[in-house]
PDB file of C-alpha atoms in Angstrom:
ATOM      1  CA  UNK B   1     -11.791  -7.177   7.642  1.00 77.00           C
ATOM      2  CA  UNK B   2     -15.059  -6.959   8.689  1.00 84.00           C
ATOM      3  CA  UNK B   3     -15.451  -2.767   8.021  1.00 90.00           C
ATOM      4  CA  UNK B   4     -14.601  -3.638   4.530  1.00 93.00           C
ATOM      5  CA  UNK B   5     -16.828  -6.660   3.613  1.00 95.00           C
ATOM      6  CA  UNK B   6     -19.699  -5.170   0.827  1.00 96.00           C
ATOM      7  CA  UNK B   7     -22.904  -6.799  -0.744  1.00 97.00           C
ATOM      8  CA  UNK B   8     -24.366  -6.196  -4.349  1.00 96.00           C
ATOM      9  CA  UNK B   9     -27.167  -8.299  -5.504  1.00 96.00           C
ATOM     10  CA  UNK B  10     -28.290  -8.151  -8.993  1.00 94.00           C
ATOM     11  CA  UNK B  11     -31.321  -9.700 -11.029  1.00 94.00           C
ATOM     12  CA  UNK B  12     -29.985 -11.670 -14.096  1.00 94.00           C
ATOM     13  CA  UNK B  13     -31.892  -9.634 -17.272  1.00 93.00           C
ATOM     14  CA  UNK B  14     -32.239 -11.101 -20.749  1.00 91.00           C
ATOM     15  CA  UNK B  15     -30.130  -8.443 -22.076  1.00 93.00           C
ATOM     16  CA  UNK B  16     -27.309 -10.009 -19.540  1.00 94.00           C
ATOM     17  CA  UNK B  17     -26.950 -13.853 -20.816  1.00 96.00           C
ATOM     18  CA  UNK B  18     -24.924 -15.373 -23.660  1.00 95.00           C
ATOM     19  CA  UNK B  19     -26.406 -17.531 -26.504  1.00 95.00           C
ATOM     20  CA  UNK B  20     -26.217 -20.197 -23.889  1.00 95.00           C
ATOM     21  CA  UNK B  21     -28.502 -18.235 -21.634  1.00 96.00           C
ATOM     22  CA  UNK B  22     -26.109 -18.138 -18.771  1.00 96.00           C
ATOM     23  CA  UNK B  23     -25.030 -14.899 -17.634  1.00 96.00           C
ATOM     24  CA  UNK B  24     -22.158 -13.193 -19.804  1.00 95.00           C
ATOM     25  CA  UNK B  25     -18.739 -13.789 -17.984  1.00 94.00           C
ATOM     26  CA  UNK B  26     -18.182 -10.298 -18.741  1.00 94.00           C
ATOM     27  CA  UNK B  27     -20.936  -9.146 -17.153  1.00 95.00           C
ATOM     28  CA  UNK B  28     -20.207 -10.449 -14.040  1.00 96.00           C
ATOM     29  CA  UNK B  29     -16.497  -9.526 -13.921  1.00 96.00           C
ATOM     30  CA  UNK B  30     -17.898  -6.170 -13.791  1.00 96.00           C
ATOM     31  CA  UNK B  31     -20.077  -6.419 -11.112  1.00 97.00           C
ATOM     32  CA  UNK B  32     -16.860  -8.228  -9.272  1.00 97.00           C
ATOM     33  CA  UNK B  33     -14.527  -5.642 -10.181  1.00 97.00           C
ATOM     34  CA  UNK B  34     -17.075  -2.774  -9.564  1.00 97.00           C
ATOM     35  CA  UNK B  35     -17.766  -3.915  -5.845  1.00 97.00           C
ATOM     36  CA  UNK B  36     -14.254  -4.980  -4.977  1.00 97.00           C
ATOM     37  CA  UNK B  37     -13.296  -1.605  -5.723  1.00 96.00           C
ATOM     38  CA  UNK B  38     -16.045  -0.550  -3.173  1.00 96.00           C
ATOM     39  CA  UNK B  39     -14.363  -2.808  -0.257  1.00 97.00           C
ATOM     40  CA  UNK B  40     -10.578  -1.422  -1.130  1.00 97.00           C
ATOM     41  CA  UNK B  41     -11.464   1.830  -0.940  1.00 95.00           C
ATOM     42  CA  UNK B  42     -13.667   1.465   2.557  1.00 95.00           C
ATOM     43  CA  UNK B  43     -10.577   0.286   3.871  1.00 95.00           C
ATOM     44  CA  UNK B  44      -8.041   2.741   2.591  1.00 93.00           C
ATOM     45  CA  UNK B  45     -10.493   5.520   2.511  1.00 93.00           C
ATOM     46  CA  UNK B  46      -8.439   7.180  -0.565  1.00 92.00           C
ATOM     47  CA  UNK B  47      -9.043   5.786  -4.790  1.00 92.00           C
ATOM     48  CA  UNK B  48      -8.524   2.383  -4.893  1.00 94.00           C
ATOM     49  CA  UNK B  49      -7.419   1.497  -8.308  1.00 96.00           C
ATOM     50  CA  UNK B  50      -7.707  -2.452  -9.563  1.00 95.00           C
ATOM     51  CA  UNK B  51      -4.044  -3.393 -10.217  1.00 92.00           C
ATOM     52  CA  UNK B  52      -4.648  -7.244 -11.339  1.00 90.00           C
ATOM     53  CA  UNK B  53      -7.832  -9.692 -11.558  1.00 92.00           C
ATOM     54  CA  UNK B  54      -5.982 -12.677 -10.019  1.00 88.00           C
ATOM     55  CA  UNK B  55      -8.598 -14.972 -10.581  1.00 89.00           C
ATOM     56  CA  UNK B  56     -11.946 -15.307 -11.658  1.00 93.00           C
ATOM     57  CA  UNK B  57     -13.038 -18.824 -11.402  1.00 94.00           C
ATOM     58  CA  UNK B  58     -16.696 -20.132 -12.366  1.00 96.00           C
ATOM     59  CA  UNK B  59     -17.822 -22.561 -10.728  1.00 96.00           C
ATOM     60  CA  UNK B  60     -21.457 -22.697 -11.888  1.00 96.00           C
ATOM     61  CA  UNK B  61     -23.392 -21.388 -14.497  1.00 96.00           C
ATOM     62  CA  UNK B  62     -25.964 -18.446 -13.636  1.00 97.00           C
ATOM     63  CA  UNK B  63     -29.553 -18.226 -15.693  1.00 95.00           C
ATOM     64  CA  UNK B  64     -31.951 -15.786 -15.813  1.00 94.00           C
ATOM     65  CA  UNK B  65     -33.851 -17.556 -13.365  1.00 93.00           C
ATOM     66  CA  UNK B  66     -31.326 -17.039 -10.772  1.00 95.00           C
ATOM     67  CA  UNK B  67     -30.654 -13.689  -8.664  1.00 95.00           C
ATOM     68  CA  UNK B  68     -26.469 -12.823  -7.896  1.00 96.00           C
ATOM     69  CA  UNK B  69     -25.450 -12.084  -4.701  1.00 97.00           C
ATOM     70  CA  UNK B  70     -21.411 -10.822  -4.797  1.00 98.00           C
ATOM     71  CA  UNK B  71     -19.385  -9.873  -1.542  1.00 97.00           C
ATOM     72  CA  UNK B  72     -16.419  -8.563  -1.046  1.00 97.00           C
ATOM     73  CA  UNK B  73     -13.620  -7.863   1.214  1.00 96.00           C
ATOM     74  CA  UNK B  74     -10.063  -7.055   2.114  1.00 96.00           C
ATOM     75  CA  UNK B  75      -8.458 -10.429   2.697  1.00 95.00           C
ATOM     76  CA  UNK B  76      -5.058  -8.756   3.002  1.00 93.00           C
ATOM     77  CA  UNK B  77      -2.717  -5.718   2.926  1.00 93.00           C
ATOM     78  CA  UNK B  78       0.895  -5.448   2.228  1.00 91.00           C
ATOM     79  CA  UNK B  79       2.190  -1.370   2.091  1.00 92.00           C
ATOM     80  CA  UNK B  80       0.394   0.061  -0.179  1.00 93.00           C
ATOM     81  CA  UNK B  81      -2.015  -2.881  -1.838  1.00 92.00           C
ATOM     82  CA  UNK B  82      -4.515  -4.743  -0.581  1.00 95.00           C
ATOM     83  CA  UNK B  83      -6.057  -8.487  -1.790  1.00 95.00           C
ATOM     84  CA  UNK B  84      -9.932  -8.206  -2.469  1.00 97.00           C
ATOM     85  CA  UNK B  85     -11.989 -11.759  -2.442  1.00 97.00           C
ATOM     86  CA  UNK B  86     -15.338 -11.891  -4.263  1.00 98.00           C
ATOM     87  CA  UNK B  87     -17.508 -14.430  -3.438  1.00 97.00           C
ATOM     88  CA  UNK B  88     -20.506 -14.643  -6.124  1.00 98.00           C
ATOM     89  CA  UNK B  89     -23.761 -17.162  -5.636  1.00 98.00           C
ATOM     90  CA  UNK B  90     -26.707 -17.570  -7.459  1.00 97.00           C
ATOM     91  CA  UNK B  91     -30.275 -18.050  -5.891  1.00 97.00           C
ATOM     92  CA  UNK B  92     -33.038 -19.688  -7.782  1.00 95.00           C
ATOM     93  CA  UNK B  93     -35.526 -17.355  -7.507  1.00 94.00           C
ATOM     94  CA  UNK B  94     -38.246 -19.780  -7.692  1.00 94.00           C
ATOM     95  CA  UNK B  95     -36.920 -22.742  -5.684  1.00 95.00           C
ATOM     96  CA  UNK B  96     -34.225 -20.432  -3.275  1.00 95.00           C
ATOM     97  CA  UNK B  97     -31.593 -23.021  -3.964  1.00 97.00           C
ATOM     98  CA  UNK B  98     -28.188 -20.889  -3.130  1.00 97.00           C
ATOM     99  CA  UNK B  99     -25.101 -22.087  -4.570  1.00 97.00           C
ATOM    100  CA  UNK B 100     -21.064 -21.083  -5.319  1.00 98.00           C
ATOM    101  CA  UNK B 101     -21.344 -19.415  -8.830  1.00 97.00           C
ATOM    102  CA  UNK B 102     -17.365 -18.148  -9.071  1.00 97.00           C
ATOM    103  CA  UNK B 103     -15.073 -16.420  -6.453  1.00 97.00           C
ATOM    104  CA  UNK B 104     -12.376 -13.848  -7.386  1.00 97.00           C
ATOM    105  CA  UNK B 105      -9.276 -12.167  -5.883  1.00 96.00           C
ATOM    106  CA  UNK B 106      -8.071  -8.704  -6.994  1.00 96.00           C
ATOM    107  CA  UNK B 107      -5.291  -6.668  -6.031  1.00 95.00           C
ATOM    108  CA  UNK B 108      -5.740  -3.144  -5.299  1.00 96.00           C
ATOM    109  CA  UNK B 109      -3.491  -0.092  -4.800  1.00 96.00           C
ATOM    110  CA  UNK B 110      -5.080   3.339  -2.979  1.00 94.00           C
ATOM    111  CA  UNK B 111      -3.816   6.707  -4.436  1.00 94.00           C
ATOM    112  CA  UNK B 112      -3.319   9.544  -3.384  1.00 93.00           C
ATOM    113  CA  UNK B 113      -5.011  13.096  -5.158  1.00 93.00           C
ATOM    114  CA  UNK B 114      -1.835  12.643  -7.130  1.00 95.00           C
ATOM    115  CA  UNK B 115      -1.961   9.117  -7.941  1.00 94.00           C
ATOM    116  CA  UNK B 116       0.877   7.998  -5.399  1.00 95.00           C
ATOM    117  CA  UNK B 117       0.490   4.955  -4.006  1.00 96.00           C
ATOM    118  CA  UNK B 118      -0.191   5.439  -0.321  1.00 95.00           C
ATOM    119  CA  UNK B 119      -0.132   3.033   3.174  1.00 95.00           C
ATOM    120  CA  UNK B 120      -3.127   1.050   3.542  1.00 94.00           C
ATOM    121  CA  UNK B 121      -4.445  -0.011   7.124  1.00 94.00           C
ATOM    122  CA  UNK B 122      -3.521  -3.699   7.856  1.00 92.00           C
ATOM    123  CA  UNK B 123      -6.835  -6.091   8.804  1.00 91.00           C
ATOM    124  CA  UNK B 124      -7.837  -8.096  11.049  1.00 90.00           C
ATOM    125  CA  UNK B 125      -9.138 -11.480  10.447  1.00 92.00           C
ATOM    126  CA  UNK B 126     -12.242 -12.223  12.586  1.00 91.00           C
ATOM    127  CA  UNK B 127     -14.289 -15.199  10.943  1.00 92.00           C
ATOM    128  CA  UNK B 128     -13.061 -18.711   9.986  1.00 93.00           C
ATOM    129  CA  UNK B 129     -14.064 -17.878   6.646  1.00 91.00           C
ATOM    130  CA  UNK B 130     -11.573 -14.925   7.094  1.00 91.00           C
ATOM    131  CA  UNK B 131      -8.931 -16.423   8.715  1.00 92.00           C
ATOM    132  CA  UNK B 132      -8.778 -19.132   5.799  1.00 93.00           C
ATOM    133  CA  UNK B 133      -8.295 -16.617   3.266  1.00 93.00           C
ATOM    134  CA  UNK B 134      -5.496 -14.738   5.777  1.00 92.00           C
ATOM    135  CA  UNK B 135      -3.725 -17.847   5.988  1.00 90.00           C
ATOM    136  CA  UNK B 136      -3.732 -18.823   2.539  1.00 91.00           C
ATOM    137  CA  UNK B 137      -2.099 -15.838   0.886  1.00 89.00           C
ATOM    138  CA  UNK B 138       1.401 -16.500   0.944  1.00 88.00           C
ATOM    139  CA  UNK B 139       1.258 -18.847  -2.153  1.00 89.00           C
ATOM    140  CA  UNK B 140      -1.551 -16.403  -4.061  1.00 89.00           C
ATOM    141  CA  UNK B 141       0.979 -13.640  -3.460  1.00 88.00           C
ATOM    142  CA  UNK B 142       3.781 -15.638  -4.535  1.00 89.00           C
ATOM    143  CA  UNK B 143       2.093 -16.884  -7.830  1.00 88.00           C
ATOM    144  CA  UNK B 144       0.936 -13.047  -8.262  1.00 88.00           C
ATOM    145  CA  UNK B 145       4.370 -11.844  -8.031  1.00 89.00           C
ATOM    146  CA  UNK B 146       5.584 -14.480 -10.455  1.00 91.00           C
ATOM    147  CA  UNK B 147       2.758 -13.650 -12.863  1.00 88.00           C
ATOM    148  CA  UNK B 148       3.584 -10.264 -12.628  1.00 87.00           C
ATOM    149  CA  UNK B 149       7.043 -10.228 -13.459  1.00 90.00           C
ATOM    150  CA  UNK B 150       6.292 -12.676 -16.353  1.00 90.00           C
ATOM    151  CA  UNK B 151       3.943 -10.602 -18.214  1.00 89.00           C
ATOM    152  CA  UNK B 152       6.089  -7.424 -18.100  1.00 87.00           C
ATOM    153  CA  UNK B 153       8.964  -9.485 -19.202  1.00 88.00           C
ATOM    154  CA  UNK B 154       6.758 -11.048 -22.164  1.00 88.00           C
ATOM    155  CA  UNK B 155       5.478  -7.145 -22.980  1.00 87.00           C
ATOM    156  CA  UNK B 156       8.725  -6.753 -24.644  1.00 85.00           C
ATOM    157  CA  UNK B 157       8.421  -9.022 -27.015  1.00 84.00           C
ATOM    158  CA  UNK B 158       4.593  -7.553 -27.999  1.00 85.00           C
ATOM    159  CA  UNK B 159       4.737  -5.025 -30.571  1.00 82.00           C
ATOM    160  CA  UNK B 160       2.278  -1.716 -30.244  1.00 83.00           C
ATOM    161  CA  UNK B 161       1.784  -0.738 -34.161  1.00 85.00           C
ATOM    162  CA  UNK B 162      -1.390  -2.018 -36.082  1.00 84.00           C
ATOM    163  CA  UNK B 163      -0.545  -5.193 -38.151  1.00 84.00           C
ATOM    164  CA  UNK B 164      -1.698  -2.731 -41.034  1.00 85.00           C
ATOM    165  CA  UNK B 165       1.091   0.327 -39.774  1.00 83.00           C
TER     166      UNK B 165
END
């Protein structure tokens, strides 16, 4: 796990909050998807494409006051796709309070030059940080699965023409 863990730290802009000058939840589910992608593809050394956001939970709001750490990695691997966990905290830049703002967990899926999925490496689990997340998976990948196979079944029933077609 370790070869594929990734740091990004940002500075929190004006142009970045919300009218309730926290940071736009958009914003940061960039920055979560952008270096998640970084840690999939370190381990599978190929295009890692995002296949679903599982979860983006905030846990505390982040102000312009506050710098955002995010890091990332592979928390597990089945053939070809790989869990990514995103752990974001805010630091007061003024007092250096650190705290929790959200965590994530993507699923990823490494292609080929022809957009094949491929085999991914399996992890190791080092840290107890690490080997919490290992452990825990089962039920995230069960509830993924079920998620998954509930959405396609509801994107029958969505239609594709413009209300106005």
């Amino acid at each position: 796990m370790k070869e594929t863990r990734c740091f990004k730290i940002s500075r929190v802009f004006p142009l970045d909050v919300n009218n309730h000058n926290t940071l736009f939840g958009g914003k940061l589910m960039s920055l979560i998807d952008d270096i998640a992608s970084i840690s999939a593809s370190k381990l599978c050394r190929v295009t890692a494409v995002t296949a679903s956001t599982d979860s983006v939970d905030f846990l505390s709001p982040i102000r312009p006051t506050d710098c955002v750490s995010l890091e990332a990695f592979v928390t597990w691997t089945g053939r070809t796709s790989m869990e990514v966990f995103v752990k974001v905290i805010k630091e007061n830049l003024q007092t250096g309070a650190r705290k929790i703002a959200a965590t994530s967990f993507l699923t990823f899926v490494g292609l080929d030059e022809n957009n094949n999925p491929v085999p991914v490496p399996q992890i190791v689990p080092e840290t107890e940080e690490e080997k919490k997340l290992y452990e825990t998976v089962a039920h995230r990948a069960d509830m993924r699965k079920l998620r998954r196979e509930q959405s396609k079944n509801f994107a029958d029933y969505l239609r594709t023409k413009y209300p106005w077609e």
